[in-house]
Amino acid sequence: MLWLMRFSGFFSAAMLLILLSPSLQSFHPAEAIRSSHLDPYLPRFSFRKAAAFRNADKCPSNRTGTSVCDPSFVHVAITLDVDYLRGSIAAVHSILQHSQCPENVFFHFLVSDSDLESLVKSTFPQLNFKVYYFDPAIVRNLISTSVRQALEQPLNYARNYLADLLEPCVRRIIYLDSDLVVVDDIAKLWSISLGSRTIGAPEYCHANFSKYFTAGFWSDARLSATFAGRRPCYFNTGVMVMDLVRWRRKGFTKRIEKWMEIQKSDRIYELGSLPPFLLVFAGHVAPIEHRWNQHGLGGDNVKGSCRDLHAGPVSLLHWSGSGKPWLRLDSKRPCPLDALWAPYDLYGHTH
């Protein structure tokens, strides 16, 4: 098991790279669910086949083979988008390398534009996974302009519909963005108690919460009253543990959609898919240790400047913000911490 020790301030990325460099294991074949052809747009992508992984001896055995309803599975949802595909593949790779029971992780991939199943299967031949189509038309008329065009893509909103897209037997899901790597056992995040809450995430109560909404929102008592009786804190929706049973029962998808409709008419926020989650859940989130979302490594949403880690231990590194490690590495202008993403990159140019 690999760990990062507590640290603060700026440090040598090379030293952390040694600490986080993954050790390869292997595991028995596990047949992927469904198969299909690749979109003609995708030949420019070529990924090396990942090394095989094997469960540790103490791992529970799968009771139903590769069935999505197997109770031994840890369920993880990630989007597959052509522009972020390299990041998604690296995220999956990192989870497998640091999991003691990689055969017990089931991935739910959300797609909109391209059929990427064959690519995933060729890269991870033994992976337990299923691909779900998310129709952009569901949210196209609900999406407002944002500070960054990438935040306006319909697939960013697929997380709002996981309770509808996934099988009813999937009672809990870990949702992860495509621009991160996990450097700890994902089962630890899976096992965190949500208590009576529907979602769990690291909260950042020192952040200026008011900046996520417009002055018009705060001056309208009808709207701002939604936070009455709550102590709302900022949380990043790129790493969440979600109780889908409670979500379905309480109809949270409709509540999020209602705020998106208000946004279209009243312009109450500027930042993509995050504010509706804050409006519905802020102040009602099960707190998770900050180690599970060391976010902001992509820099701010305009300049994408380099960032350092927050003080403390690290279980997940998240390049939220405009700068992505694969783009900076390819441009030969990386930030120091981008070297920590590189070991999980399986991308290779087609010749």
Coordinates of C-alpha atoms in Angstrom, one line a residue:
M1 CA 0.0 0.0 0.0
L2 CA 1.3 3.4 -1.0
W3 CA 0.9 6.4 1.1
L4 CA 1.8 10.1 1.0
M5 CA 3.1 11.5 4.2
R6 CA 1.8 14.8 5.5
F7 CA 3.5 17.8 4.0
S8 CA 2.9 21.5 3.3
G9 CA 4.3 24.3 1.1
F10 CA 6.1 23.7 -2.1
F11 CA 8.1 20.6 -2.6
S12 CA 9.9 18.6 -5.2
A13 CA 7.6 16.9 -7.7
A14 CA 10.3 14.4 -8.4
M15 CA 10.4 13.2 -4.8
L16 CA 6.6 12.7 -4.8
L17 CA 6.8 10.9 -8.2
I18 CA 9.0 8.3 -6.5
L19 CA 6.5 7.9 -3.6
L20 CA 3.5 7.7 -5.9
S21 CA 5.0 5.6 -8.7
P22 CA 2.7 2.6 -9.0
S23 CA 3.5 -1.0 -8.5
L24 CA 2.0 -3.3 -11.1
Q25 CA 0.0 -6.4 -10.2
S26 CA -2.1 -8.8 -12.3
F27 CA -5.6 -10.3 -12.0
H28 CA -7.8 -12.9 -13.7
P29 CA -9.7 -11.9 -16.8
A30 CA -13.1 -10.4 -16.2
E31 CA -15.3 -10.0 -19.3
A32 CA -16.5 -6.5 -20.1
I33 CA -20.2 -6.0 -20.6
R34 CA -21.2 -5.1 -24.2
S35 CA -19.1 -4.5 -27.2
S36 CA -19.3 -2.3 -30.3
H37 CA -17.4 -0.5 -33.0
L38 CA -15.3 2.7 -32.6
D39 CA -16.4 6.0 -34.0
P40 CA -14.5 7.0 -37.2
Y41 CA -13.3 10.1 -35.4
L42 CA -11.1 8.1 -33.0
P43 CA -8.2 6.5 -35.0
R44 CA -5.9 9.3 -33.8
F45 CA -6.2 7.8 -30.3
S46 CA -3.9 4.9 -29.4
F47 CA -3.5 3.7 -25.9
R48 CA -1.0 1.0 -24.6
K49 CA -2.6 -2.0 -23.1
A50 CA -2.5 -1.7 -19.3
A51 CA -0.7 -4.4 -17.3
A52 CA -3.0 -7.0 -15.7
F53 CA -4.1 -6.7 -12.1
R54 CA -5.0 -9.3 -9.6
N55 CA -7.0 -9.2 -6.3
A56 CA -5.2 -9.6 -3.1
D57 CA -5.9 -12.9 -1.2
K58 CA -8.2 -11.2 1.3
C59 CA -10.6 -9.7 -1.3
P60 CA -14.2 -11.0 -1.3
S61 CA -15.0 -13.1 -4.4
N62 CA -17.5 -11.9 -6.9
R63 CA -20.7 -13.8 -6.4
T64 CA -22.2 -13.2 -9.8
G65 CA -19.2 -12.9 -12.1
T66 CA -19.4 -9.6 -14.0
S67 CA -23.0 -8.7 -13.2
V68 CA -23.4 -5.1 -12.4
C69 CA -25.6 -6.0 -9.5
D70 CA -22.9 -8.1 -7.7
P71 CA -22.9 -6.8 -4.1
S72 CA -19.1 -7.1 -3.8
F73 CA -18.5 -4.3 -6.4
V74 CA -17.2 -0.8 -5.7
H75 CA -19.1 1.3 -8.3
V76 CA -17.3 4.2 -10.0
A77 CA -18.7 6.5 -12.6
I78 CA -16.6 8.5 -15.1
T79 CA -17.4 10.3 -18.3
L80 CA -15.7 9.4 -21.6
D81 CA -15.3 12.5 -23.8
V82 CA -13.0 12.7 -26.8
D83 CA -11.4 15.9 -25.5
Y84 CA -10.8 14.3 -22.0
L85 CA -10.3 10.7 -23.0
R86 CA -6.7 10.7 -22.1
G87 CA -7.5 11.9 -18.6
S88 CA -10.3 9.3 -18.1
I89 CA -8.0 6.4 -19.1
A90 CA -5.3 7.7 -16.7
A91 CA -7.9 7.9 -13.9
V92 CA -9.0 4.3 -14.4
H93 CA -5.4 3.2 -14.6
S94 CA -4.6 4.9 -11.3
I95 CA -7.6 3.3 -9.5
L96 CA -6.6 -0.2 -10.6
Q97 CA -3.0 0.3 -9.7
H98 CA -3.7 1.4 -6.1
S99 CA -6.7 -0.9 -5.4
Q100 CA -6.1 -4.1 -3.3
C101 CA -9.2 -5.6 -5.0
P102 CA -9.2 -4.3 -8.6
E103 CA -11.4 -7.1 -9.8
N104 CA -14.1 -5.8 -7.4
V105 CA -14.3 -2.3 -9.0
F106 CA -17.0 -1.8 -11.6
F107 CA -16.8 1.2 -13.9
H108 CA -19.8 3.0 -15.3
F109 CA -18.7 5.1 -18.3
L110 CA -21.0 7.9 -19.5
V111 CA -20.8 8.9 -23.2
S112 CA -22.6 11.3 -25.5
D113 CA -20.7 11.7 -28.8
S114 CA -18.6 8.6 -29.5
D115 CA -18.8 4.9 -28.9
L116 CA -15.6 4.2 -27.0
E117 CA -16.2 0.7 -25.6
S118 CA -13.8 -1.1 -27.9
L119 CA -11.1 1.3 -27.0
V120 CA -11.6 0.8 -23.3
K121 CA -11.7 -2.9 -23.7
S122 CA -8.5 -3.0 -25.7
T123 CA -6.7 -0.9 -23.1
F124 CA -8.1 -2.7 -20.1
P125 CA -9.0 -6.2 -21.4
Q126 CA -10.1 -7.5 -17.9
L127 CA -12.0 -4.5 -16.8
N128 CA -15.5 -4.7 -15.3
F129 CA -17.4 -2.0 -17.1
K130 CA -20.5 -0.8 -18.8
V131 CA -21.1 2.2 -21.1
Y132 CA -24.2 4.4 -20.8
Y133 CA -25.4 6.8 -23.4
F134 CA -26.3 10.3 -22.1
D135 CA -28.5 12.2 -24.6
P136 CA -27.2 15.8 -24.8
A137 CA -30.8 16.9 -25.7
I138 CA -31.8 16.2 -22.1
V139 CA -29.9 19.3 -20.9
R140 CA -29.2 21.3 -24.0
N141 CA -32.0 23.8 -23.3
L142 CA -31.1 24.0 -19.7
I143 CA -27.4 24.9 -20.0
S144 CA -26.3 28.5 -19.7
T145 CA -23.1 30.2 -20.8
S146 CA -20.2 29.9 -18.4
V147 CA -16.8 31.5 -17.7
R148 CA -15.2 28.6 -19.7
Q149 CA -16.7 26.9 -22.8
A150 CA -15.6 23.5 -21.6
L151 CA -18.0 23.9 -18.6
E152 CA -20.9 24.2 -21.0
Q153 CA -20.6 20.7 -22.5
P154 CA -23.7 18.5 -21.9
L155 CA -21.7 15.6 -20.6
N156 CA -20.7 17.7 -17.6
Y157 CA -24.3 17.4 -16.5
A158 CA -24.5 13.6 -16.8
R159 CA -23.7 13.3 -13.1
N160 CA -27.1 14.9 -12.4
Y161 CA -28.8 11.8 -14.0
L162 CA -26.8 8.9 -12.6
A163 CA -29.8 7.8 -10.6
D164 CA -31.8 7.5 -13.8
L165 CA -29.1 6.1 -16.0
L166 CA -27.8 3.3 -13.8
E167 CA -29.5 0.1 -12.8
P168 CA -31.7 0.3 -9.7
C169 CA -29.5 -2.3 -8.1
V170 CA -26.7 0.2 -8.0
R171 CA -27.4 1.8 -4.7
R172 CA -24.2 3.9 -4.3
I173 CA -21.7 5.4 -6.7
I174 CA -18.4 7.2 -6.6
Y175 CA -18.5 9.9 -9.2
L176 CA -15.1 11.1 -10.5
D177 CA -14.0 13.7 -13.0
S178 CA -11.7 12.8 -15.9
D179 CA -8.8 15.1 -14.8
L180 CA -7.6 13.3 -11.7
V181 CA -5.6 10.3 -10.4
V182 CA -6.3 8.2 -7.3
V183 CA -3.2 7.3 -5.3
D184 CA -4.9 5.4 -2.5
D185 CA -7.3 2.4 -2.4
I186 CA -10.7 3.5 -3.8
A187 CA -12.4 1.0 -1.4
K188 CA -11.6 3.5 1.5
L189 CA -13.6 6.2 -0.2
W190 CA -16.4 3.7 -1.0
S191 CA -16.7 2.7 2.6
I192 CA -17.1 6.2 4.0
S193 CA -20.4 6.6 5.9
L194 CA -22.8 9.3 4.5
G195 CA -25.1 9.1 7.6
S196 CA -28.4 10.7 6.6
R197 CA -26.9 12.6 3.7
T198 CA -27.4 11.9 0.0
I199 CA -23.9 12.9 -1.1
G200 CA -20.5 13.1 0.5
A201 CA -17.6 15.3 -0.6
P202 CA -14.7 17.2 0.9
E203 CA -16.0 20.7 2.0
Y204 CA -14.1 23.9 2.0
C205 CA -15.8 26.2 4.4
H206 CA -13.1 28.8 4.3
A207 CA -13.9 29.6 0.7
N208 CA -15.9 32.7 -0.1
F209 CA -19.2 31.0 -0.8
S210 CA -21.0 34.1 -2.0
K211 CA -18.8 34.4 -5.1
Y212 CA -20.5 31.4 -6.6
F213 CA -23.7 33.4 -7.2
T214 CA -24.5 36.7 -8.7
A215 CA -25.3 39.9 -6.7
G216 CA -28.8 39.6 -8.2
F217 CA -29.2 36.2 -6.5
W218 CA -28.2 37.4 -3.1
S219 CA -30.4 40.5 -3.3
D220 CA -33.5 38.5 -4.2
A221 CA -34.9 37.2 -0.9
R222 CA -36.9 34.6 -2.7
L223 CA -33.8 33.0 -4.1
S224 CA -31.2 33.5 -1.4
A225 CA -33.7 32.1 1.2
T226 CA -32.9 28.6 -0.1
F227 CA -29.8 28.7 2.2
A228 CA -31.8 29.7 5.3
G229 CA -31.1 27.4 8.2
R230 CA -28.1 26.0 6.4
R231 CA -24.4 26.5 6.8
P232 CA -23.4 26.2 3.2
C233 CA -19.8 25.4 2.2
Y234 CA -18.2 25.1 -1.2
F235 CA -17.5 21.6 -2.4
N236 CA -16.1 20.3 -5.7
T237 CA -18.5 18.1 -7.6
G238 CA -15.6 16.2 -9.4
V239 CA -15.3 13.8 -6.4
M240 CA -18.5 12.7 -4.8
V241 CA -19.9 9.6 -3.1
M242 CA -23.6 9.4 -3.9
D243 CA -26.5 7.5 -2.2
L244 CA -28.6 6.7 -5.3
V245 CA -31.4 5.2 -3.3
R246 CA -32.0 8.4 -1.3
W247 CA -31.4 10.5 -4.5
R248 CA -34.1 8.6 -6.3
R249 CA -36.5 8.7 -3.4
K250 CA -36.2 12.5 -2.9
G251 CA -36.1 13.4 -6.6
F252 CA -32.9 15.5 -6.6
T253 CA -32.6 15.4 -10.3
K254 CA -35.7 17.5 -10.7
R255 CA -34.6 19.9 -8.0
I256 CA -31.3 20.5 -9.9
E257 CA -33.2 21.0 -13.1
K258 CA -35.5 23.6 -11.5
W259 CA -32.5 25.7 -10.5
M260 CA -31.1 25.4 -14.0
E261 CA -34.4 26.7 -15.4
I262 CA -34.3 29.7 -13.0
Q263 CA -30.7 30.4 -14.1
K264 CA -31.9 30.6 -17.8
S265 CA -34.3 33.4 -16.8
D266 CA -32.6 35.2 -13.9
R267 CA -28.8 34.6 -14.4
I268 CA -28.0 33.7 -10.8
Y269 CA -24.5 32.1 -11.4
E270 CA -21.6 32.0 -13.8
L271 CA -19.9 28.7 -13.3
G272 CA -21.3 25.7 -15.2
S273 CA -22.7 22.6 -13.5
L274 CA -21.4 23.3 -10.0
P275 CA -23.9 26.0 -8.7
P276 CA -27.0 23.9 -9.0
F277 CA -25.4 21.3 -6.8
L278 CA -24.5 23.9 -4.3
L279 CA -28.0 25.2 -4.3
V280 CA -29.5 21.8 -3.6
F281 CA -26.9 20.3 -1.3
A282 CA -24.6 22.9 0.3
G283 CA -24.9 22.6 4.0
H284 CA -26.3 19.1 3.7
V285 CA -23.1 17.3 2.6
A286 CA -21.5 14.4 4.5
P287 CA -17.9 15.7 5.0
I288 CA -15.1 13.7 3.6
E289 CA -11.4 14.2 4.3
H290 CA -9.7 16.8 2.1
R291 CA -7.1 14.1 1.1
W292 CA -9.8 12.7 -1.3
N293 CA -9.8 15.9 -3.4
Q294 CA -6.6 17.8 -3.7
H295 CA -8.2 20.0 -6.3
G296 CA -7.3 23.1 -8.3
L297 CA -4.1 21.7 -9.8
G298 CA -5.2 22.9 -13.2
G299 CA -5.0 26.5 -12.1
D300 CA -7.7 29.1 -12.3
N301 CA -10.4 29.0 -14.9
V302 CA -8.8 31.7 -17.0
K303 CA -5.0 31.5 -17.0
G304 CA -4.5 28.0 -15.8
S305 CA -1.5 29.0 -13.7
C306 CA 0.5 26.4 -11.7
R307 CA -0.7 25.5 -8.2
D308 CA 0.7 23.7 -5.2
L309 CA -1.0 21.1 -3.1
H310 CA -3.0 22.0 0.0
A311 CA -1.2 21.0 3.2
G312 CA -1.9 17.5 4.4
P313 CA -2.0 13.9 3.2
V314 CA -3.1 13.0 -0.4
S315 CA -5.3 10.2 -1.7
L316 CA -6.5 11.9 -4.9
L317 CA -4.9 14.5 -7.1
H318 CA -7.3 16.6 -9.1
W319 CA -6.4 19.0 -12.0
S320 CA -9.6 21.0 -11.9
G321 CA -9.3 24.4 -13.5
S322 CA -8.4 25.2 -17.1
G323 CA -4.9 23.6 -17.3
K324 CA -4.7 19.9 -18.0
P325 CA -1.6 17.8 -17.3
W326 CA -1.6 16.0 -20.7
L327 CA -1.8 19.2 -22.6
R328 CA 1.0 20.9 -20.6
L329 CA 3.2 17.9 -20.8
D330 CA 2.8 17.7 -24.6
S331 CA 3.5 21.4 -25.0
K332 CA 6.8 20.9 -23.0
R333 CA 5.5 23.5 -20.5
P334 CA 4.3 21.4 -17.6
C335 CA 3.7 22.5 -14.0
P336 CA 5.8 20.7 -11.4
L337 CA 2.9 18.6 -10.2
D338 CA 2.0 17.4 -13.7
A339 CA 4.9 14.9 -13.3
L340 CA 2.7 13.1 -10.8
W341 CA 0.0 12.4 -13.4
A342 CA 2.4 11.2 -16.1
P343 CA 3.0 7.6 -14.7
Y344 CA -0.7 6.8 -15.2
D345 CA -0.8 8.0 -18.8
L346 CA -1.2 5.2 -21.3
Y347 CA -1.5 7.4 -24.4
G348 CA 0.7 6.7 -27.5
H349 CA 0.4 8.5 -30.8
T350 CA -0.8 6.5 -33.8
H351 CA 2.0 6.1 -36.3

